[in-house]
Amino acid sequence: MIAEKRPELGARWLGRVGYEDALVLQQRLREGVSSHLLLLEHPHVYTMGVRTDPAHLLVDPATVNATVCWTDRGGDITYHGPGQLVGYPIIDVPVGPDSTPRYVHTLEASLIALLASYRIEAYTLDDFPGVWVGPRDAPRKIAAIGVKLSRGRSMHGFALNVHTDLSMFSNIVPCGIADKAVTSMEAEGIHASVAEVARSYAKHFASGFGFDQLDYQGVDDASQIAVSTSREKSEDAVASRLNQRLAKAGFSFDTAVPYVSRKPEWVRSEVNLGVEYRSLKHLVRDLNLVTVCEEAGCPNIYECWKDGTATFMINGERCTRACGFCLVDTSKPLPLDPSEPKRVAEAVAALNLSFAVVTAVARDDLEDGGSEAFAATIHEIRELNPSCSVEVLIPDFKGDQVSLERVLQARPDVLNHNLETVLRLHRAVRPSANYVRSLTVLARAKEFGLTTKSGLIVGMGESIPELKSVMRDIRSVGVDILTVGQYLRPTRDHLPVSRYYHPDEFAALREYAMSIGFRYVEASPLARSSYHARQGSDAAAGAMA
């Protein structure tokens, strides 16, 4: 079966992703209308379909460093792990009495075509979904399939063994089939990386399901990027882990902006140390508070403080992460101050704010990731300032759902979590974060009924097509507000600037973002996460009214 022609497929090679994060992302994407193909690896996990016999799990998963997840796909138990390409298509499927078998058949055909391109002859077996190789009287399963179709949209998908540890299958009855062997591309004599197979498969899937265009993006995927071959000639090409990650992701050191160079006039902020600025600075000091305006070297500090607005940074001023673009201190954090939420509320009252923004450093050293302080600060602000709206810019809490829900249940007026950059550069720029995890934070917040917001920084080596792709990914999980600003290098030890975007380019990016459904977009050279935050919240609320 080849479906009717479709306009575009967004295929993403995401690298290693936790099973539950991938499931949340699928569920959110299924609520939309665009077409997606998520390609990834999982950590060791045994997944149980709706027809799983628990007796088919033969060991305690903990003894083999694996977890177990029950899920709503079809089929019995299967294994996912490193070296295995897992694909989750989220596409429209024509509704009909034979929808599921026709869809599964097309999925199998796309995998058979992929394997043929690697000189592996594969086939299907009646009554046994999946893809098989070897003699038909002694078949070996190379790819499992377990799907779910609901309201004309697909979820779940397939698992192709590329160079998987096949011994992990001995701990289960794979797919409930006890008398048939399991194999991999490697076991069949083909040596390839999962990332390479993912890129190739995306083309076969797009062709098999009738897509006119393929938008493929991959983490660390520099295959279509001209990587610098003379890094030793660059002043920034020091032997650092940051630059090694950048090189892997295809950053061009040869064309980067020199550290000592004059910035274009449109990225220079005007210094205004007027009475309003000095008054707010004294208030922050008197209440022993921290602002991200100062800690992150925000170029808008003079404008915002002149207007009596500031973004308060809670949970201390030392971050446990070291993002390549950020100026915030990364030394060992100090203990939390339990009085800080109330002092933030007192500052909001003293400034007579109608809209307050609260952010925080990442506190991976804390069991709750600092989420209790976020909830307490929201509560204290509303207790002292009932008419004040609150926006929070939160970390990902390492993917801990309990910590995230603690903040969601406090119901901030806007929940902001920044994706920061495109998929290819994500691991280089945010080594302790995860592209999918960030999307799932936003997806969970949207499912909770909150107004959601995210931000991007440009000038870190991305392309315009990549920016449009990440905008589509952010919008696909329901995000309402987007900010886009120019990256400005804080010190020589931070990520180099690839280039400075012209104001006209920001205007074009804003126009594109609005055209794909964002309620409000702040895009300009000096735009930052909390810049014009109240205006964004008001516009989003008005658009949804």
Coordinates of C-alpha atoms in Angstrom, one line a residue:
M1 CA 0.0 0.0 0.0
I2 CA 1.2 3.5 -0.9
A3 CA -0.9 6.2 0.7
E4 CA -2.2 9.2 -1.1
K5 CA 0.5 11.8 -1.7
R6 CA 1.4 13.8 1.4
P7 CA 3.2 17.1 1.5
E8 CA 6.1 16.7 4.0
L9 CA 7.5 14.2 6.5
G10 CA 9.5 15.5 9.5
A11 CA 12.1 12.7 10.2
R12 CA 14.3 13.1 13.3
W13 CA 17.3 11.0 14.3
L14 CA 17.3 11.7 18.1
G15 CA 20.0 9.4 19.4
R16 CA 19.5 7.8 22.8
V17 CA 16.1 8.6 24.3
G18 CA 14.3 7.1 27.4
Y19 CA 11.2 5.0 26.5
E20 CA 8.8 7.1 28.5
D21 CA 10.0 10.4 27.1
A22 CA 9.6 9.1 23.6
L23 CA 6.1 7.9 24.5
V24 CA 5.0 11.3 25.8
L25 CA 6.3 13.0 22.7
Q26 CA 4.4 10.5 20.5
Q27 CA 1.2 11.1 22.3
R28 CA 1.5 14.9 22.0
L29 CA 2.4 14.7 18.3
R30 CA -0.5 12.4 17.6
E31 CA -2.8 15.2 18.7
G32 CA -1.6 17.4 15.8
V33 CA -2.0 17.1 12.1
S34 CA 1.6 17.1 10.8
S35 CA 3.6 13.9 9.9
H36 CA 6.6 12.7 11.9
L37 CA 9.0 9.9 12.0
L38 CA 11.0 9.6 15.2
L39 CA 14.1 7.5 14.9
L40 CA 16.1 6.7 18.0
E41 CA 17.8 4.2 20.3
H42 CA 16.5 3.3 23.8
P43 CA 18.4 2.4 26.9
H44 CA 17.9 -1.3 27.9
V45 CA 14.1 -1.8 28.3
Y46 CA 11.6 -4.6 27.9
T47 CA 8.2 -3.3 26.7
M48 CA 5.0 -5.2 27.2
G49 CA 2.2 -4.8 24.6
V50 CA -1.5 -5.2 25.2
R51 CA -1.4 -9.0 24.6
T52 CA 1.8 -9.7 26.6
D53 CA 1.9 -12.8 28.7
P54 CA 3.9 -11.8 31.9
A55 CA 5.4 -15.2 31.9
H56 CA 7.3 -14.3 28.7
L57 CA 9.6 -12.1 30.8
L58 CA 12.0 -14.8 32.0
V59 CA 14.3 -12.8 34.4
D60 CA 14.3 -10.0 36.9
P61 CA 15.1 -7.0 34.5
A62 CA 17.3 -5.4 37.2
T63 CA 19.8 -8.3 37.0
V64 CA 20.5 -7.3 33.3
N65 CA 20.4 -3.5 33.9
A66 CA 17.1 -3.1 32.1
T67 CA 13.7 -1.7 33.0
V68 CA 10.1 -2.8 32.1
C69 CA 7.4 -0.6 30.6
W70 CA 3.8 -1.6 29.9
T71 CA 2.5 0.2 26.9
D72 CA -0.6 0.4 24.7
R73 CA 0.8 -0.9 21.4
G74 CA -0.2 -4.2 19.9
G75 CA 1.9 -7.4 20.3
D76 CA 3.6 -9.2 23.1
I77 CA 6.9 -8.5 24.9
T78 CA 9.9 -7.2 23.1
Y79 CA 13.3 -5.7 23.8
H80 CA 14.7 -2.3 23.0
G81 CA 18.3 -1.2 23.6
P82 CA 21.5 0.3 22.3
G83 CA 22.4 -0.8 18.7
Q84 CA 18.8 -1.0 17.7
L85 CA 17.0 1.4 15.5
V86 CA 13.6 2.2 16.8
G87 CA 11.1 4.0 14.6
Y88 CA 7.9 5.7 15.7
P89 CA 5.8 7.1 12.7
I90 CA 3.1 9.6 13.7
I91 CA 1.2 10.0 10.4
D92 CA -2.4 9.9 9.1
V93 CA -3.6 6.5 8.2
P94 CA -6.8 6.0 6.1
V95 CA -9.6 4.6 8.3
G96 CA -11.1 1.4 7.1
P97 CA -11.7 -2.3 8.0
D98 CA -8.2 -3.3 6.9
S99 CA -6.4 -0.1 8.0
T100 CA -4.0 -1.9 10.5
P101 CA -2.9 -4.8 8.2
R102 CA -2.4 -2.4 5.3
Y103 CA -0.4 0.0 7.4
V104 CA 1.8 -2.8 8.9
H105 CA 2.4 -4.3 5.4
T106 CA 3.7 -0.9 4.1
L107 CA 5.9 -0.5 7.2
E108 CA 7.3 -4.0 6.6
A109 CA 7.9 -3.2 2.9
S110 CA 9.9 -0.1 3.8
L111 CA 12.1 -2.1 6.1
I112 CA 12.6 -4.8 3.5
A113 CA 13.6 -2.1 1.0
L114 CA 16.1 -0.7 3.5
L115 CA 17.7 -4.1 4.1
A116 CA 17.9 -4.8 0.4
S117 CA 20.0 -1.6 0.1
Y118 CA 22.4 -3.3 2.5
R119 CA 22.3 -6.5 0.5
I120 CA 20.2 -8.3 3.0
E121 CA 17.3 -10.3 1.5
A122 CA 14.3 -10.0 3.9
Y123 CA 10.7 -11.1 3.8
T124 CA 7.5 -11.3 5.8
L125 CA 5.8 -14.4 7.3
D126 CA 2.1 -15.0 7.4
D127 CA 0.7 -14.7 10.9
F128 CA 4.0 -13.3 12.2
P129 CA 4.3 -9.5 12.0
G130 CA 7.8 -8.3 11.5
V131 CA 10.6 -8.7 9.1
W132 CA 12.6 -11.9 8.7
V133 CA 15.8 -13.2 7.0
G134 CA 17.4 -16.5 6.3
P135 CA 15.8 -19.7 5.0
R136 CA 12.0 -19.8 5.3
D137 CA 12.1 -23.1 7.1
A138 CA 14.4 -21.6 9.8
P139 CA 13.7 -17.8 9.7
R140 CA 15.5 -15.3 11.9
K141 CA 13.6 -12.1 13.0
I142 CA 15.6 -9.0 12.3
A143 CA 12.8 -6.4 12.9
A144 CA 9.8 -6.4 15.3
I145 CA 6.6 -4.4 14.7
G146 CA 4.1 -3.2 17.2
V147 CA 1.7 -0.4 16.3
K148 CA -1.4 1.4 17.4
L149 CA -3.9 3.2 15.2
S150 CA -6.3 5.6 16.8
R151 CA -8.6 8.2 15.2
G152 CA -6.8 7.8 11.9
R153 CA -3.3 8.5 13.4
S154 CA -0.4 6.1 14.0
M155 CA 1.8 5.5 17.1
H156 CA 4.5 3.1 18.1
G157 CA 6.2 1.3 15.2
F158 CA 9.2 -1.0 14.7
A159 CA 12.6 -2.0 16.2
L160 CA 15.3 -3.0 13.7
N161 CA 18.4 -4.8 15.2
V162 CA 21.5 -3.1 13.7
H163 CA 24.3 -4.2 16.1
T164 CA 22.1 -5.1 19.1
D165 CA 23.3 -7.3 22.0
L166 CA 21.2 -10.3 20.9
S167 CA 21.8 -12.0 24.3
M168 CA 19.2 -9.6 25.8
F169 CA 16.5 -11.4 23.8
S170 CA 17.3 -14.7 25.7
N171 CA 15.7 -13.1 28.8
I172 CA 12.2 -13.0 27.1
V173 CA 10.1 -15.0 24.7
P174 CA 10.4 -12.4 21.9
C175 CA 7.0 -11.2 20.7
G176 CA 5.6 -14.4 22.3
I177 CA 7.3 -16.5 19.7
A178 CA 9.4 -19.2 21.4
D179 CA 10.6 -21.3 18.4
K180 CA 12.2 -18.6 16.1
A181 CA 15.6 -17.0 16.3
V182 CA 16.5 -13.3 16.5
T183 CA 19.2 -11.7 14.5
S184 CA 20.7 -8.4 13.6
M185 CA 22.3 -6.6 10.6
E186 CA 25.7 -7.2 12.2
A187 CA 25.0 -10.9 12.7
E188 CA 24.1 -11.1 9.0
G189 CA 27.5 -9.6 8.1
I190 CA 26.6 -5.9 7.7
H191 CA 28.5 -3.4 9.8
A192 CA 26.8 0.0 10.0
S193 CA 26.0 2.6 12.7
V194 CA 22.5 3.1 13.9
A195 CA 22.7 6.8 12.8
E196 CA 23.7 5.8 9.3
V197 CA 20.8 3.3 9.0
A198 CA 18.4 5.9 10.4
R199 CA 19.3 8.4 7.7
S200 CA 18.9 5.7 5.0
Y201 CA 15.6 4.4 6.4
A202 CA 14.0 7.8 6.5
K203 CA 14.2 8.0 2.7
H204 CA 12.7 4.5 2.3
F205 CA 9.9 5.4 4.7
A206 CA 9.1 8.7 2.9
S207 CA 9.0 6.9 -0.5
G208 CA 7.0 4.0 0.7
F209 CA 4.3 6.1 2.4
G210 CA 4.1 8.6 -0.5
F211 CA 5.6 11.8 1.0
D212 CA 6.6 14.5 -1.5
Q213 CA 9.2 16.1 0.8
L214 CA 11.5 14.8 3.5
D215 CA 12.8 17.1 6.3
Y216 CA 15.5 15.1 7.9
Q217 CA 17.4 16.4 10.9
G218 CA 19.7 14.4 13.2
V219 CA 21.6 15.0 16.5
D220 CA 25.3 15.4 15.8
D221 CA 24.6 14.8 12.2
A222 CA 27.3 16.7 10.3
S223 CA 27.0 14.5 7.1
Q224 CA 25.6 17.4 5.1
I225 CA 27.7 20.1 6.8
A226 CA 31.1 21.3 5.6
V227 CA 33.3 20.5 8.6
S228 CA 36.4 22.7 9.1
T229 CA 39.6 20.9 8.2
S230 CA 42.0 23.6 9.6
R231 CA 40.8 24.0 13.2
E232 CA 44.4 24.4 14.4
K233 CA 44.5 27.8 12.5
S234 CA 41.6 29.2 14.5
E235 CA 42.1 31.2 17.7
D236 CA 39.1 29.2 19.1
A237 CA 40.4 25.7 18.2
V238 CA 41.8 24.9 21.6
A239 CA 41.8 21.3 22.8
S240 CA 38.6 21.6 24.7
R241 CA 35.6 19.2 25.1
L242 CA 33.3 22.0 23.9
N243 CA 35.2 22.4 20.6
Q244 CA 35.4 18.6 20.2
R245 CA 31.6 18.4 20.4
L246 CA 31.2 21.4 18.1
A247 CA 33.5 19.8 15.5
K248 CA 31.5 16.5 15.7
A249 CA 28.3 18.5 15.0
G250 CA 29.8 20.2 12.0
F251 CA 30.6 23.7 13.4
S252 CA 32.9 25.7 11.0
F253 CA 35.6 27.2 13.1
D254 CA 37.2 28.8 10.0
T255 CA 34.2 31.1 9.4
A256 CA 33.4 31.9 13.0
V257 CA 33.4 35.5 14.2
P258 CA 36.8 36.3 15.9
Y259 CA 36.4 36.8 19.6
V260 CA 38.0 40.3 19.4
S261 CA 35.8 42.0 16.8
R262 CA 33.4 44.9 16.6
K263 CA 29.8 43.9 16.9
P264 CA 27.2 45.2 14.4
E265 CA 25.4 48.3 15.7
W266 CA 22.1 46.3 15.9
V267 CA 23.4 44.1 18.7
R268 CA 24.8 46.9 20.9
S269 CA 22.6 47.8 23.8
E270 CA 22.3 51.3 25.1
V271 CA 23.6 51.8 28.6
N272 CA 21.2 53.8 30.8
L273 CA 22.1 54.0 34.5
G274 CA 19.1 56.3 35.4
V275 CA 17.2 56.5 38.7
E276 CA 14.9 53.5 37.8
Y277 CA 17.9 51.3 37.1
R278 CA 19.7 52.3 40.3
S279 CA 16.5 52.0 42.4
L280 CA 15.9 48.4 41.2
K281 CA 19.6 47.5 41.8
H282 CA 19.4 48.7 45.4
L283 CA 16.1 46.7 45.9
V284 CA 17.7 43.5 44.6
R285 CA 20.7 44.0 46.9
D286 CA 18.6 44.9 50.0
L287 CA 16.5 41.8 49.6
N288 CA 19.6 39.6 48.8
L289 CA 18.1 38.4 45.6
V290 CA 19.7 37.2 42.3
T291 CA 18.5 38.2 38.9
V292 CA 19.3 36.4 35.7
C293 CA 19.6 39.8 34.1
E294 CA 22.9 40.3 35.9
E295 CA 24.1 36.7 36.1
A296 CA 23.6 35.9 32.4
G297 CA 24.8 39.3 31.2
C298 CA 21.5 40.1 29.5
P299 CA 21.9 42.9 27.0
N300 CA 18.4 44.2 27.8
I301 CA 19.1 44.9 31.5
Y302 CA 19.2 48.7 31.1
E303 CA 15.9 48.8 29.1
C304 CA 14.0 46.4 31.4
W305 CA 15.3 47.8 34.7
K306 CA 14.4 51.3 33.5
D307 CA 10.9 50.0 33.2
G308 CA 11.0 48.4 36.6
T309 CA 11.0 44.8 35.4
A310 CA 13.5 42.1 36.3
T311 CA 13.7 38.3 36.0
F312 CA 14.4 36.7 39.4
M313 CA 16.7 33.7 39.6
I314 CA 16.0 31.4 42.5
N315 CA 17.8 28.3 43.9
G316 CA 21.1 30.2 44.2
E317 CA 23.4 31.5 41.5
R318 CA 25.5 28.5 40.8
C319 CA 24.4 26.0 38.1
T320 CA 25.2 22.3 38.0
R321 CA 25.4 22.3 34.2
A322 CA 27.8 23.9 31.7
C323 CA 25.9 25.0 28.6
G324 CA 28.3 26.3 26.0
F325 CA 26.6 29.7 25.6
C326 CA 25.8 30.6 29.2
L327 CA 27.6 33.0 31.6
V328 CA 26.1 31.7 34.8
D329 CA 28.6 30.3 37.4
T330 CA 29.0 26.6 37.3
S331 CA 30.9 26.1 40.6
K332 CA 29.6 23.9 43.4
P333 CA 26.1 25.1 44.4
L334 CA 25.4 26.3 47.9
P335 CA 22.4 25.1 50.1
L336 CA 19.0 26.5 49.3
D337 CA 17.7 29.5 51.2
P338 CA 14.2 28.7 52.4
S339 CA 13.3 32.4 52.8
E340 CA 14.1 33.1 49.1
P341 CA 10.5 32.6 47.7
K342 CA 9.1 35.1 50.2
R343 CA 11.8 37.6 49.4
V344 CA 11.0 37.4 45.7
A345 CA 7.3 38.0 46.5
E346 CA 8.3 41.0 48.5
A347 CA 10.3 42.4 45.6
V348 CA 7.4 41.9 43.3
A349 CA 5.2 43.8 45.7
A350 CA 7.7 46.6 46.1
L351 CA 7.9 47.0 42.3
N352 CA 4.1 46.8 42.0
L353 CA 4.5 44.3 39.2
S354 CA 1.5 43.0 37.3
F355 CA 3.7 40.3 35.7
A356 CA 6.6 38.5 37.3
V357 CA 9.2 36.2 35.7
V358 CA 11.0 33.6 37.8
T359 CA 13.8 31.4 36.5
A360 CA 16.5 29.3 38.2
V361 CA 19.8 27.6 37.7
A362 CA 19.7 23.9 37.1
R363 CA 20.1 22.0 40.4
D364 CA 20.8 18.4 39.4
D365 CA 22.4 18.0 42.9
L366 CA 18.9 18.2 44.5
E367 CA 16.5 15.3 44.6
D368 CA 13.7 17.5 43.4
G369 CA 15.8 19.5 41.0
G370 CA 14.7 22.7 42.7
S371 CA 11.0 22.2 41.8
E372 CA 9.7 22.8 45.3
A373 CA 11.2 26.2 45.4
F374 CA 9.5 27.1 42.1
A375 CA 6.1 26.0 43.5
A376 CA 6.8 27.9 46.7
T377 CA 7.8 31.1 44.8
I378 CA 4.6 31.0 42.7
H379 CA 2.5 30.5 45.9
E380 CA 4.3 33.4 47.7
I381 CA 4.0 35.8 44.8
R382 CA 0.2 35.1 44.5
E383 CA -0.3 35.3 48.3
L384 CA 1.3 38.8 48.5
N385 CA 0.3 40.0 45.0
P386 CA -3.1 38.3 44.0
S387 CA -3.4 40.2 40.8
C388 CA 0.1 39.5 39.5
S389 CA 0.6 36.9 36.7
V390 CA 3.6 34.6 37.0
E391 CA 5.8 33.2 34.3
V392 CA 8.4 30.5 35.2
L393 CA 11.4 29.5 33.1
I394 CA 12.2 26.1 34.3
P395 CA 15.0 23.5 33.8
D396 CA 14.1 19.9 32.7
F397 CA 14.5 18.4 36.2
K398 CA 16.5 15.6 34.5
G399 CA 13.2 14.3 33.2
D400 CA 11.7 13.5 36.6
Q401 CA 7.9 13.6 36.2
V402 CA 7.1 14.1 39.9
S403 CA 9.3 17.2 40.0
L404 CA 7.8 18.7 36.8
E405 CA 4.3 18.0 38.0
R406 CA 5.0 19.8 41.3
V407 CA 5.5 23.0 39.2
L408 CA 2.6 22.3 36.8
Q409 CA 0.2 21.9 39.8
A410 CA 1.2 25.4 41.0
R411 CA -0.3 26.5 37.7
P412 CA 2.0 29.4 36.6
D413 CA 0.4 31.7 34.0
V414 CA 3.1 30.8 31.5
L415 CA 5.4 27.8 31.6
N416 CA 8.7 28.5 29.7
H417 CA 11.3 25.9 28.9
N418 CA 13.9 26.8 26.3
L419 CA 15.1 24.4 23.5
E420 CA 17.9 26.9 22.7
T421 CA 19.2 25.4 19.5
V422 CA 18.7 23.0 16.6
L423 CA 18.8 19.2 16.9
R424 CA 22.2 18.8 15.2
L425 CA 23.9 21.1 17.6
H426 CA 22.0 20.2 20.7
R427 CA 24.5 17.8 22.4
A428 CA 27.3 20.2 21.6
V429 CA 25.6 23.3 23.0
R430 CA 23.6 21.7 25.9
P431 CA 25.6 18.5 26.8
S432 CA 23.6 17.8 30.0
A433 CA 20.2 18.3 28.3
N434 CA 18.2 16.3 25.8
Y435 CA 16.2 17.5 22.8
V436 CA 13.4 15.1 23.3
R437 CA 13.3 15.6 27.1
S438 CA 12.9 19.4 26.5
L439 CA 10.1 18.7 24.0
T440 CA 8.4 16.4 26.5
V441 CA 8.6 19.1 29.3
L442 CA 6.7 21.4 27.0
A443 CA 4.3 18.7 25.9
R444 CA 3.4 17.7 29.5
A445 CA 2.8 21.4 30.3
K446 CA 0.5 21.8 27.4
E447 CA -1.4 18.6 28.3
F448 CA -1.8 20.3 31.7
G449 CA -3.6 23.2 30.1
L450 CA -0.9 25.8 30.6
T451 CA 0.2 28.5 28.2
T452 CA 3.6 27.4 27.0
K453 CA 6.7 29.2 25.8
S454 CA 10.1 28.3 24.5
G455 CA 13.2 30.1 23.1
L456 CA 16.0 29.8 20.6
I457 CA 19.4 31.4 20.3
V458 CA 20.8 31.9 16.8
G459 CA 24.3 32.4 15.6
M460 CA 25.7 29.2 17.0
G461 CA 26.3 27.4 13.7
E462 CA 22.7 26.5 12.6
S463 CA 21.2 27.0 9.2
I464 CA 17.9 28.6 8.3
P465 CA 16.3 25.3 7.3
E466 CA 17.4 23.8 10.6
L467 CA 15.8 26.8 12.5
K468 CA 12.5 26.3 10.6
S469 CA 12.6 22.6 11.5
V470 CA 13.1 23.2 15.2
M471 CA 10.3 25.8 15.1
R472 CA 8.0 23.2 13.6
D473 CA 9.1 20.7 16.3
I474 CA 8.3 23.2 19.1
R475 CA 5.0 24.2 17.6
S476 CA 4.1 20.5 17.0
V477 CA 3.9 19.9 20.8
G478 CA 1.6 22.9 21.2
V479 CA 3.9 25.7 22.3
D480 CA 2.1 29.1 22.2
I481 CA 5.0 31.7 22.5
L482 CA 8.4 31.7 20.9
T483 CA 11.4 33.9 21.5
V484 CA 14.4 34.1 19.0
G485 CA 17.5 36.1 19.8
Q486 CA 21.1 36.6 18.8
Y487 CA 23.8 34.6 20.6
L488 CA 26.5 37.0 22.1
R489 CA 29.6 35.2 23.3
P490 CA 30.2 35.9 27.0
T491 CA 33.9 35.0 27.2
R492 CA 36.6 33.4 25.1
D493 CA 35.9 30.0 26.8
H494 CA 32.3 29.9 25.5
L495 CA 30.9 28.8 22.2
P496 CA 32.1 30.9 19.2
V497 CA 29.6 33.1 17.3
S498 CA 29.1 31.6 13.9
R499 CA 27.6 34.9 12.5
Y500 CA 25.4 37.8 13.4
Y501 CA 21.8 37.8 12.0
H502 CA 20.5 41.0 10.4
P503 CA 17.3 42.5 11.8
D504 CA 15.6 41.7 8.5
E505 CA 16.4 38.0 9.1
F506 CA 14.8 38.1 12.5
A507 CA 11.7 39.7 10.9
A508 CA 11.6 36.8 8.4
L509 CA 12.0 34.2 11.1
R510 CA 9.2 35.9 13.1
E511 CA 6.9 35.8 10.0
Y512 CA 7.6 32.1 9.4
A513 CA 7.0 31.2 13.1
M514 CA 3.7 33.1 13.1
S515 CA 2.7 31.3 9.8
I516 CA 3.0 27.9 11.4
G517 CA 0.7 28.8 14.4
F518 CA 2.6 30.4 17.2
R519 CA 0.4 32.9 19.1
Y520 CA 3.2 35.3 19.7
V521 CA 6.8 35.6 18.6
E522 CA 9.5 37.9 19.9
A523 CA 12.4 37.8 17.4
S524 CA 15.1 40.4 17.3
P525 CA 18.8 40.7 17.9
L526 CA 18.5 41.4 21.6
A527 CA 15.5 39.3 22.3
R528 CA 15.8 37.0 25.4
S529 CA 13.5 34.5 27.1
S530 CA 11.8 37.1 29.4
Y531 CA 12.0 40.1 27.0
H532 CA 8.5 41.6 26.6
A533 CA 7.2 38.6 28.6
R534 CA 4.0 40.3 29.6
Q535 CA 3.2 41.3 26.0
G536 CA 3.7 37.7 24.9
S537 CA 1.4 36.4 27.6
D538 CA -1.3 38.9 26.8
A539 CA -1.1 38.2 23.1
A540 CA -1.2 34.4 23.6
A541 CA -4.2 34.8 26.0
G542 CA -6.0 37.0 23.5
A543 CA -5.3 34.6 20.6
M544 CA -6.8 31.7 22.6
A545 CA -9.8 33.6 23.9

